[in-house]
PDB file of C-alpha atoms and ligand atoms in Angstrom:
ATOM      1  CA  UNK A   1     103.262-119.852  44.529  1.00  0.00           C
ATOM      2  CA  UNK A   2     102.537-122.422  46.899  1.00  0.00           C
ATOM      3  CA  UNK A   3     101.191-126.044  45.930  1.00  0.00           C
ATOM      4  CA  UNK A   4      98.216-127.083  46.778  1.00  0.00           C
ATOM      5  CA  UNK A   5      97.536-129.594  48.934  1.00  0.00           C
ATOM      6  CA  UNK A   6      94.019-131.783  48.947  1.00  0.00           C
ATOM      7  CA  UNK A   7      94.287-134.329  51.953  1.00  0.00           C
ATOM      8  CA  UNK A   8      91.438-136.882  52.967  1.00  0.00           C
ATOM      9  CA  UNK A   9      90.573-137.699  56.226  1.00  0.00           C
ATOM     10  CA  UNK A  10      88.744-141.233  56.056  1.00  0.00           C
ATOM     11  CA  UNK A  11      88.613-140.960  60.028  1.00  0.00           C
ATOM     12  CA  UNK A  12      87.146-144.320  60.837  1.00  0.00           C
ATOM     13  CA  UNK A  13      85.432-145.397  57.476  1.00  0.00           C
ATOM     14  CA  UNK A  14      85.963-148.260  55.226  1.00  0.00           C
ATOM     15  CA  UNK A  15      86.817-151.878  54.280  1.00  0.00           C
ATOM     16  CA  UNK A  16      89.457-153.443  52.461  1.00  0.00           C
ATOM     17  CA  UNK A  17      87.120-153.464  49.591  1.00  0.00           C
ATOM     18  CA  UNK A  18      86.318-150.084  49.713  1.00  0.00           C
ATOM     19  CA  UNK A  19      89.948-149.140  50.105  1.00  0.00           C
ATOM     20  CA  UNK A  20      90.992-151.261  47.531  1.00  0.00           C
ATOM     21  CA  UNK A  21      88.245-149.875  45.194  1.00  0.00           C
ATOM     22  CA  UNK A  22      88.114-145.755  46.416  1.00  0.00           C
ATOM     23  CA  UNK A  23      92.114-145.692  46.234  1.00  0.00           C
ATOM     24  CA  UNK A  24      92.414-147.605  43.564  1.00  0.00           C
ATOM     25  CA  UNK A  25      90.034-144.808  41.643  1.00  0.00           C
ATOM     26  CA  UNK A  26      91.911-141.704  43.275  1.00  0.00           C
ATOM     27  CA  UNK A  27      95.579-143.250  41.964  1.00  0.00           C
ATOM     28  CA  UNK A  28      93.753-143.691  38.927  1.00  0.00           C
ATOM     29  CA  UNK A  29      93.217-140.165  38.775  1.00  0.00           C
ATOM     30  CA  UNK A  30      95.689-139.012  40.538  1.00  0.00           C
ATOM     31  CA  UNK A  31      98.265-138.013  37.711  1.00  0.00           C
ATOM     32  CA  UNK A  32      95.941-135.943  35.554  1.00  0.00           C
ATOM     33  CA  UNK A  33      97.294-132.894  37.927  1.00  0.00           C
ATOM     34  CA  UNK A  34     100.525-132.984  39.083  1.00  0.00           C
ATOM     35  CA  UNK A  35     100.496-129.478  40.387  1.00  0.00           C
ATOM     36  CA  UNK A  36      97.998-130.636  43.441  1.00  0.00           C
ATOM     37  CA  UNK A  37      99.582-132.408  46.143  1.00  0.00           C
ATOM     38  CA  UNK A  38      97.046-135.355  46.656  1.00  0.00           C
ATOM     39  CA  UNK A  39      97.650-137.406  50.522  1.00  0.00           C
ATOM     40  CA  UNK A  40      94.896-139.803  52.228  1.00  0.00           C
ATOM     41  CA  UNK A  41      94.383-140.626  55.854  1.00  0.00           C
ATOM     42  CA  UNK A  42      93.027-144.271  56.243  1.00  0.00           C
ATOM     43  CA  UNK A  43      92.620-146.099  59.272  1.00  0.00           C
ATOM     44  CA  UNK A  44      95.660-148.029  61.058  1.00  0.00           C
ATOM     45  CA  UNK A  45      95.121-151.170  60.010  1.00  0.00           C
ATOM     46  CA  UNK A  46      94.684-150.272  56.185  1.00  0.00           C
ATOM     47  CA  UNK A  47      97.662-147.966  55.959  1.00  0.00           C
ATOM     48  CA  UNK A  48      99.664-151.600  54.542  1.00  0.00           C
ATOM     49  CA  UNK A  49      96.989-151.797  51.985  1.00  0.00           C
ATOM     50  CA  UNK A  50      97.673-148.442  51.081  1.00  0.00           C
ATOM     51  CA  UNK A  51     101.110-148.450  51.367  1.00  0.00           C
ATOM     52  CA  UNK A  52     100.382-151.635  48.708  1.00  0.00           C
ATOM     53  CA  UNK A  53      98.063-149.565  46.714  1.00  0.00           C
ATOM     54  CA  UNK A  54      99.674-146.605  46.454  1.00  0.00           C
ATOM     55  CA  UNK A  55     103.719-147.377  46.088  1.00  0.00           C
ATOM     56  CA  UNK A  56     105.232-144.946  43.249  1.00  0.00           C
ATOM     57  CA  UNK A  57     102.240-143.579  42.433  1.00  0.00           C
ATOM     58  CA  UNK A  58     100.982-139.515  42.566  1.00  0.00           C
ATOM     59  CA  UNK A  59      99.118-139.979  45.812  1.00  0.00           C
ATOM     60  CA  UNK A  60     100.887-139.818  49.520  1.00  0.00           C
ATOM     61  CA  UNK A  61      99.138-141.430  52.609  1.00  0.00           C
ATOM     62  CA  UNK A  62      99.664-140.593  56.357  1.00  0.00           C
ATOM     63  CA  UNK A  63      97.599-141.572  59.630  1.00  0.00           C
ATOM     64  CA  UNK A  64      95.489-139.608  61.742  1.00  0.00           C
ATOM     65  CA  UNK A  65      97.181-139.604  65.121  1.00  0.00           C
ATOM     66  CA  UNK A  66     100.570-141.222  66.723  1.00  0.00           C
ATOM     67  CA  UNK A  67     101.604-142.075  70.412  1.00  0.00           C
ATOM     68  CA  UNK A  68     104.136-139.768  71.325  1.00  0.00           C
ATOM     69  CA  UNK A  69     106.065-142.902  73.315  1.00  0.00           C
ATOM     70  CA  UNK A  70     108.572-144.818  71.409  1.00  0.00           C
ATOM     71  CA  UNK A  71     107.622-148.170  72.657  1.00  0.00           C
ATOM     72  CA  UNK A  72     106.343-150.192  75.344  1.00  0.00           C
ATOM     73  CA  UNK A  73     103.008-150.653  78.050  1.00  0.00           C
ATOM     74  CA  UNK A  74     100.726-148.213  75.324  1.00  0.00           C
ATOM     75  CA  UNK A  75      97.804-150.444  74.687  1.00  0.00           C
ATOM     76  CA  UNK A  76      95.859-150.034  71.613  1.00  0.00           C
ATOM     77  CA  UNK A  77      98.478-147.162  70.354  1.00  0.00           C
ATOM     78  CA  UNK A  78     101.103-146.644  67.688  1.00  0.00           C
ATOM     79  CA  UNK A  79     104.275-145.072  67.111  1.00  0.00           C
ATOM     80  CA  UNK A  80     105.727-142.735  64.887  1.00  0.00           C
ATOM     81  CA  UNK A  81     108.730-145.481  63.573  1.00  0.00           C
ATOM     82  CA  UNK A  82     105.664-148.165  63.164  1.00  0.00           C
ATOM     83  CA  UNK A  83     104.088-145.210  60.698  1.00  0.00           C
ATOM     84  CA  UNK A  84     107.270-144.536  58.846  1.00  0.00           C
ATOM     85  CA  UNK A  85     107.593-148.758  58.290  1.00  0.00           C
ATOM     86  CA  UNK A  86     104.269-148.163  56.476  1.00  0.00           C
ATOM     87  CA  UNK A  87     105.663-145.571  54.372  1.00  0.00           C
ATOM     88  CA  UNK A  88     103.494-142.416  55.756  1.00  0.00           C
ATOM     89  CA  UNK A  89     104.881-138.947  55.213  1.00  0.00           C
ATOM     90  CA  UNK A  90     102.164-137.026  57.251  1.00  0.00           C
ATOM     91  CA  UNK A  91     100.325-137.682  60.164  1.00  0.00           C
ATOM     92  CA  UNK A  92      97.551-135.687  61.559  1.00  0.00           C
ATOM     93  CA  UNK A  93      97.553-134.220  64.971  1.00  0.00           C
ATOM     94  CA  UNK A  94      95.022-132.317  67.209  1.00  0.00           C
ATOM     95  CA  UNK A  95      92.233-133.327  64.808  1.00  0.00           C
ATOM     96  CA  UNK A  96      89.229-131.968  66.647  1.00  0.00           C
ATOM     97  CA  UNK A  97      87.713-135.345  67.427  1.00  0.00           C
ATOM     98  CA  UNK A  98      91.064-135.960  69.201  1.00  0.00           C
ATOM     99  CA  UNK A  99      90.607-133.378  71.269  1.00  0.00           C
ATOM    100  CA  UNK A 100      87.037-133.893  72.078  1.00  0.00           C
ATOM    101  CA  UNK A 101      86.219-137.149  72.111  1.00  0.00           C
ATOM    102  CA  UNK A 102      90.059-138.512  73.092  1.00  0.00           C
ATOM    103  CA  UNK A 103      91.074-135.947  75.940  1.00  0.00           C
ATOM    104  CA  UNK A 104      93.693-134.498  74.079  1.00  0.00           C
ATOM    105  CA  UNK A 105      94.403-131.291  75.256  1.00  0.00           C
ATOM    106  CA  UNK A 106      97.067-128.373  73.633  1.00  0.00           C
ATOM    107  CA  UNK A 107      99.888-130.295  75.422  1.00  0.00           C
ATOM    108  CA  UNK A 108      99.165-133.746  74.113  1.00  0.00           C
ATOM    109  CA  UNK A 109      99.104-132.308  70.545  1.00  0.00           C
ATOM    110  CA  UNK A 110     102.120-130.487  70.783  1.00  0.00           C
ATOM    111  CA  UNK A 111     104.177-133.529  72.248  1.00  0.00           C
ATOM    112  CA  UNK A 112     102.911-135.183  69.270  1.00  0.00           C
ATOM    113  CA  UNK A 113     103.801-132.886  66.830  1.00  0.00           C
ATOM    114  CA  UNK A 114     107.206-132.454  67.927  1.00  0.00           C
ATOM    115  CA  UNK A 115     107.434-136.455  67.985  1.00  0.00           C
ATOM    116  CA  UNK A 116     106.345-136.234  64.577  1.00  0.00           C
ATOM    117  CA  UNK A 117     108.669-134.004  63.405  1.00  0.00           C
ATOM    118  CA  UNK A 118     111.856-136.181  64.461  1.00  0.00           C
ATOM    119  CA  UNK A 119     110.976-138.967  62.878  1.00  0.00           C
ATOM    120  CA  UNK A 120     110.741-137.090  59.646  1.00  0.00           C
ATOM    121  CA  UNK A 121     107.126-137.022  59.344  1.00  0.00           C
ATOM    122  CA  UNK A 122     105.199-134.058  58.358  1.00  0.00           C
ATOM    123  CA  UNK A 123     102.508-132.925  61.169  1.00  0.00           C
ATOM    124  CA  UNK A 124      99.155-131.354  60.047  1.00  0.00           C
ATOM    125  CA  UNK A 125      98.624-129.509  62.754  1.00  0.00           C
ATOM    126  CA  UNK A 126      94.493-129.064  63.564  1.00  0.00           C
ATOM    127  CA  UNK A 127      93.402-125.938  64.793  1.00  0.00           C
ATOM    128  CA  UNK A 128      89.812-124.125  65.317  1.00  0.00           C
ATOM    129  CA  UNK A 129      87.164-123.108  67.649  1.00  0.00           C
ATOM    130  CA  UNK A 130      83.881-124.645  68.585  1.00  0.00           C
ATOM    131  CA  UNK A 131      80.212-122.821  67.502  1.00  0.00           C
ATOM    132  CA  UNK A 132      80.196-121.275  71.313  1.00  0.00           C
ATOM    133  CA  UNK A 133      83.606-120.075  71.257  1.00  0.00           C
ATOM    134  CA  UNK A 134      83.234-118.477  67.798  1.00  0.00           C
ATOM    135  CA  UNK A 135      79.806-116.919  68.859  1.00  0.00           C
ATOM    136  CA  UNK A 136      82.065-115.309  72.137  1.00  0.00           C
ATOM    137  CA  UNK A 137      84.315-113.977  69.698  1.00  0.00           C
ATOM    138  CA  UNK A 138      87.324-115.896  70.842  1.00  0.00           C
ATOM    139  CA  UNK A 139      87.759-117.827  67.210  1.00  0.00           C
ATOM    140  CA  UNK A 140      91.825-115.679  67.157  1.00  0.00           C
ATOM    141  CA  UNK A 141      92.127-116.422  71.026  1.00  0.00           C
ATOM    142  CA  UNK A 142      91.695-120.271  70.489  1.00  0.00           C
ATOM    143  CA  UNK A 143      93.455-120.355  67.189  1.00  0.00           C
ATOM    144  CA  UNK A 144      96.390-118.817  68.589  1.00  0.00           C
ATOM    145  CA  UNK A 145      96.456-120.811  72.036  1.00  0.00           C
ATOM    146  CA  UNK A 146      96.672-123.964  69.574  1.00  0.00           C
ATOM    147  CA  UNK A 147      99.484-123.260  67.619  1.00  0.00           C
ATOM    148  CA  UNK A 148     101.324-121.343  70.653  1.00  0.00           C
ATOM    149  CA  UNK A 149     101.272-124.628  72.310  1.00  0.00           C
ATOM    150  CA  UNK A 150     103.592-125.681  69.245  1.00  0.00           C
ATOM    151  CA  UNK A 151     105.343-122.939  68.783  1.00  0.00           C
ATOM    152  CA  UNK A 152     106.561-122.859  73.273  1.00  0.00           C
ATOM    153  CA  UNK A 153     107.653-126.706  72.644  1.00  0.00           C
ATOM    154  CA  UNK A 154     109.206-126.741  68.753  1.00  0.00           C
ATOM    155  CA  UNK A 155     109.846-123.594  68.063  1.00  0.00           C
ATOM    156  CA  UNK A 156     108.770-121.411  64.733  1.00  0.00           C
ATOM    157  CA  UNK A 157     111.559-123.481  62.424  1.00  0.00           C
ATOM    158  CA  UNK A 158     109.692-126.816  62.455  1.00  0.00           C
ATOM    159  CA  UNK A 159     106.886-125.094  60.408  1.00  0.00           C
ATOM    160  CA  UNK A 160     109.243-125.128  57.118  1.00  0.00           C
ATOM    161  CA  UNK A 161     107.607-128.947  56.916  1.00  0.00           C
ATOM    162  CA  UNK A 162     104.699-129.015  58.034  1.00  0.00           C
ATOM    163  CA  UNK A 163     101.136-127.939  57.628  1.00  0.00           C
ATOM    164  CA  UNK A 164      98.313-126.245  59.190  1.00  0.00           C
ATOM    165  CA  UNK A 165      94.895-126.980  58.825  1.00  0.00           C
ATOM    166  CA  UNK A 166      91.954-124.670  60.568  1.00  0.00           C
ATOM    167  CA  UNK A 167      89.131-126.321  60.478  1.00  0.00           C
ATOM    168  CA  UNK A 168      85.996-125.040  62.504  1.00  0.00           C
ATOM    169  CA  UNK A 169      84.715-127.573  64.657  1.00  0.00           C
ATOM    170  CA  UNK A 170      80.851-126.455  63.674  1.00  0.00           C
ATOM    171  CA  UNK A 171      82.235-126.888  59.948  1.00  0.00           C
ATOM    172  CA  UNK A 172      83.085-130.783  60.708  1.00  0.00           C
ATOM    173  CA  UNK A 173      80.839-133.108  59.049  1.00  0.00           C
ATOM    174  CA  UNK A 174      77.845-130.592  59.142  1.00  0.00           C
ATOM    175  CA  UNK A 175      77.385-129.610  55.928  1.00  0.00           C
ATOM    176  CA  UNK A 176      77.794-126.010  57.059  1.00  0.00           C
ATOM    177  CA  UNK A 177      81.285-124.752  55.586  1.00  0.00           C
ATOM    178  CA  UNK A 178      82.978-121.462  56.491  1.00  0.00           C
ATOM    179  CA  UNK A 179      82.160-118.696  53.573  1.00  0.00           C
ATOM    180  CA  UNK A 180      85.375-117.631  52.022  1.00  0.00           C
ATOM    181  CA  UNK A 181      85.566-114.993  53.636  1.00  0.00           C
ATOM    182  CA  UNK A 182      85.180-116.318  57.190  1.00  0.00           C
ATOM    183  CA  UNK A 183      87.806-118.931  56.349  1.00  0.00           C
ATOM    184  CA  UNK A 184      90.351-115.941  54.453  1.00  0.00           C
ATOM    185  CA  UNK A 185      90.101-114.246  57.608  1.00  0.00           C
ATOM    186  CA  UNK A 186      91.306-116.768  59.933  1.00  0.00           C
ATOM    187  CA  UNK A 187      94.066-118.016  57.495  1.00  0.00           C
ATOM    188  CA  UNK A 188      95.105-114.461  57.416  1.00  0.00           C
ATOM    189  CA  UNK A 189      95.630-114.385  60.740  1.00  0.00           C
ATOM    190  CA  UNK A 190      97.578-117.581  61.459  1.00  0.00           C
ATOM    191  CA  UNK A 191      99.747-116.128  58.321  1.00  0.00           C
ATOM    192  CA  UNK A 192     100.371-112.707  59.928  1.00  0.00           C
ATOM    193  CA  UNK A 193     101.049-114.699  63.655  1.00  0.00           C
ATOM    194  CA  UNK A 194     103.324-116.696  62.397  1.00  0.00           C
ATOM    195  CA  UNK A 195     105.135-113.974  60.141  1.00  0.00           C
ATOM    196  CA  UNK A 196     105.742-111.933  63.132  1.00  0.00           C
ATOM    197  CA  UNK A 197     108.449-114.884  64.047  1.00  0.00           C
ATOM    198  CA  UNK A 198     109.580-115.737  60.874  1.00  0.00           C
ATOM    199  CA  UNK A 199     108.385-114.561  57.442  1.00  0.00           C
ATOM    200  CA  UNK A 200     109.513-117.025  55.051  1.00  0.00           C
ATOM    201  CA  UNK A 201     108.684-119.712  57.012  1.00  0.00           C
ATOM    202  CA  UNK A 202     104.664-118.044  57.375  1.00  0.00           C
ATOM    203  CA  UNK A 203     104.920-117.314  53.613  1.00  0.00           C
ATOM    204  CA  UNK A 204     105.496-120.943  52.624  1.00  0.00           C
ATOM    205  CA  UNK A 205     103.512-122.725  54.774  1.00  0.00           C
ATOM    206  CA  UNK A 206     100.516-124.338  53.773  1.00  0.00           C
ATOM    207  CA  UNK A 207      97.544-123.798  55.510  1.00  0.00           C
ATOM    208  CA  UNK A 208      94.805-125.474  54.346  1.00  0.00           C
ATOM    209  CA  UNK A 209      90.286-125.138  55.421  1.00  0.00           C
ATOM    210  CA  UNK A 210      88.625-128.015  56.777  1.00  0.00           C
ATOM    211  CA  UNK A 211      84.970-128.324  57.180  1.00  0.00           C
ATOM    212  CA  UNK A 212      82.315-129.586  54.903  1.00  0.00           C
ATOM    213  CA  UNK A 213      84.925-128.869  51.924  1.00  0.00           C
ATOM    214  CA  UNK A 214      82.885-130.231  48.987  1.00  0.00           C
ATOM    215  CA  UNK A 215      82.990-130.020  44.710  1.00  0.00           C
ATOM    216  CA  UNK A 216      80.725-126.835  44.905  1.00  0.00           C
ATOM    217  CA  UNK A 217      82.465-125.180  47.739  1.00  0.00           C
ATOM    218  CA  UNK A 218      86.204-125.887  47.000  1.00  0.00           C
ATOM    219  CA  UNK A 219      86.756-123.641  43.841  1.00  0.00           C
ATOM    220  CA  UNK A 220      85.852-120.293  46.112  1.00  0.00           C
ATOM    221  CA  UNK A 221      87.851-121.357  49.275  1.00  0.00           C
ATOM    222  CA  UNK A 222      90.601-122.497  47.233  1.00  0.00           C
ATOM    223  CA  UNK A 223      90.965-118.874  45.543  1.00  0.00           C
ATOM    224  CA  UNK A 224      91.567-117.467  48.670  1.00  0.00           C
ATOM    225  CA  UNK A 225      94.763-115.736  48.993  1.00  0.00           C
ATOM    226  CA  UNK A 226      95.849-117.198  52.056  1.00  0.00           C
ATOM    227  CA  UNK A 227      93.699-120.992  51.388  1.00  0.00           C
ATOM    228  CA  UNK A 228      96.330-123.776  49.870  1.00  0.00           C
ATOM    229  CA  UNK A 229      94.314-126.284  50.125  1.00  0.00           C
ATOM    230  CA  UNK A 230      91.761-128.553  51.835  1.00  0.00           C
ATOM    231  CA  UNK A 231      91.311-131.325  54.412  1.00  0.00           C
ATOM    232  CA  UNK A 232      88.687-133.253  53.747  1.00  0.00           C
ATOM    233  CA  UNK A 233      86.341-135.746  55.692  1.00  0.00           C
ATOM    234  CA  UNK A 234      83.148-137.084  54.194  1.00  0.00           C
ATOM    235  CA  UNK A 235      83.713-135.785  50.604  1.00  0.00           C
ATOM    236  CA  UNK A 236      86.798-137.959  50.570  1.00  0.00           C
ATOM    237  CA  UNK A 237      85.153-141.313  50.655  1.00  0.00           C
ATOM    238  CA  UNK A 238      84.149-141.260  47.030  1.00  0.00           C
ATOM    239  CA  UNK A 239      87.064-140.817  44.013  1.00  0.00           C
ATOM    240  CA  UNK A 240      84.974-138.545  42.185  1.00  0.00           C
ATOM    241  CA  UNK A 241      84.173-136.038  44.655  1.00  0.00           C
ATOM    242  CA  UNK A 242      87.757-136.344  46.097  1.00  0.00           C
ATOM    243  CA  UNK A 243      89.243-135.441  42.832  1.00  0.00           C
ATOM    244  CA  UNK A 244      86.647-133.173  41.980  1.00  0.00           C
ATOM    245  CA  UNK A 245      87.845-131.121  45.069  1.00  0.00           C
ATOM    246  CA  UNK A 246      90.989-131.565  43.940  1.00  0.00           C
ATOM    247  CA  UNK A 247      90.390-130.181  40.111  1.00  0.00           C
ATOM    248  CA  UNK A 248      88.832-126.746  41.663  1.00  0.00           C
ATOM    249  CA  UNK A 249      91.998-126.401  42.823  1.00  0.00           C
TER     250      UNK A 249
HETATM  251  C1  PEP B 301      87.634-133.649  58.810  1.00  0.00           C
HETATM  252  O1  PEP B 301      87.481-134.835  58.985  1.00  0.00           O
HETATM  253  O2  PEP B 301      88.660-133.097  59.224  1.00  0.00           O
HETATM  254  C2  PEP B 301      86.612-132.896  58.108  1.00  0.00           C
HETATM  255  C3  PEP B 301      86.836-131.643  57.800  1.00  0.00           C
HETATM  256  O3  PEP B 301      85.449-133.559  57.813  1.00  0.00           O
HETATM  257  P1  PEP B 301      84.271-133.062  56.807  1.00  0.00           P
HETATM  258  O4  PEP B 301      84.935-132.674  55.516  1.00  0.00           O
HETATM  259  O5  PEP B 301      83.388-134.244  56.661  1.00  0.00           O
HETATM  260  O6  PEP B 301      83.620-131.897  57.460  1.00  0.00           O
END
């Protein structure tokens, strides 16, 4: 059996008192189930505070891109060896606002993830189509352009640590979530692609539904076969609903 994994994407919310207070509540928390894999994504310049925070306790932080570049003439960007000096074991990549609002196309993500991947960091790898593309019936095509991208430039062996998230763009931060079944079916499918290259690998990977994820909705997706998890957005940004995500698990 897999272990579940509840992640939260704070995307670009919060203070240092509201870090100090919201983390300082999930850490709190964070022990009554060790079988749940708890990780949080703050902004850059909190991920010390975190690191502060959070040090030996049940919760894991990451951040929610990194430059591909080692070094040098990258204004306003950051490295994967500046993330591991803050102690992150994950880091997001190919989050849809990434791709829409920041340019970055299948390429840019998979340079990333393979960047993040030799420094020892463990990608979550967004995936998922757009309202239009879903409505077109292309919701497998798109899917499996994403994670092909990954698979031409890292091959199927880096997926033994690391994660998948589908996520919907229509789910993000609207309030409309996939059903269950909607969400089964796609996981299902990134399962059986990725089996088809190597089936251990596809049966241990986590693959976890992002999109409006909330207390009510969690327990259902959650019991899906092929659902290990969630990554969350807005529900993240309050303890209680954060770990109440993470109980349904
Ligand atoms: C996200 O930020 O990846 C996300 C899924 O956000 P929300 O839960 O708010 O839809």
């Amino acid at each position: 059996m897999r272990k579940i994994l509840v992640a939260g994407n704070w995307k670009m919310h919060g203070s240092r008192a509201s870090i100090t207070e919201l983390l300082g509540d999930i850490v709190a928390g964070a022990g009554a189930r060790p079988d749940v894999d708890l990780v949080v994504f703050p902004p850059f310049p909190y991920l010390s505070l975190v690191q502060e925070l959070a040090l030996d306790s049940a919760v894991s932080w990451g951040a929610q891109t990194l430059n591909p570049q080692p070094k040098g003439a990258h204004t306003g960007e950051v490295s994967a060896s500046m993330l591991l000096d803050f102690g992150c074991r994950y880091v997001l990549v190919g989050h849809s606002e990434r791709r829409a609002l920041y340019g970055e196309g299948d390429g840019d993500v998979a340079a990333r993830f393979a960047v993040a991947v030799e420094a020892g960091l463990k990608p979550v790898l967004c995936v998922g189509e757009t309202l239009e593309q879903r409505e077109s019936g292309d919701t497998r095509e798109v899917v499996s352009r994403q994670i092909d991208a990954v698979l031409d430039v890292s091959g199927i062996g880096v997926f033994s640590d690391a994660v998948i998230a589908y996520e919907p763009v229509w789910a993000i931060g609207t309030g409309r979530t996939a059903t269950a079944d909607q969400a089964q079916a796609v996981h299902a499918f990134i399962r059986d692609k990725l089996a088809a290259q190597d089936d251990t690998i596809s049966g241990q990977l986590r693959i976890l539904y992002g999109g409006s994820v909330n207390s009510s909705n969690a327990a259902d997706l959650f019991a899906c076969e092929d659902i290990d998890g969630g990554l969350v957005g807005g529900a993240s940004l309050e303890a209680k609903s954060f770990l109440a995500i993470r109980d349904a698990a």
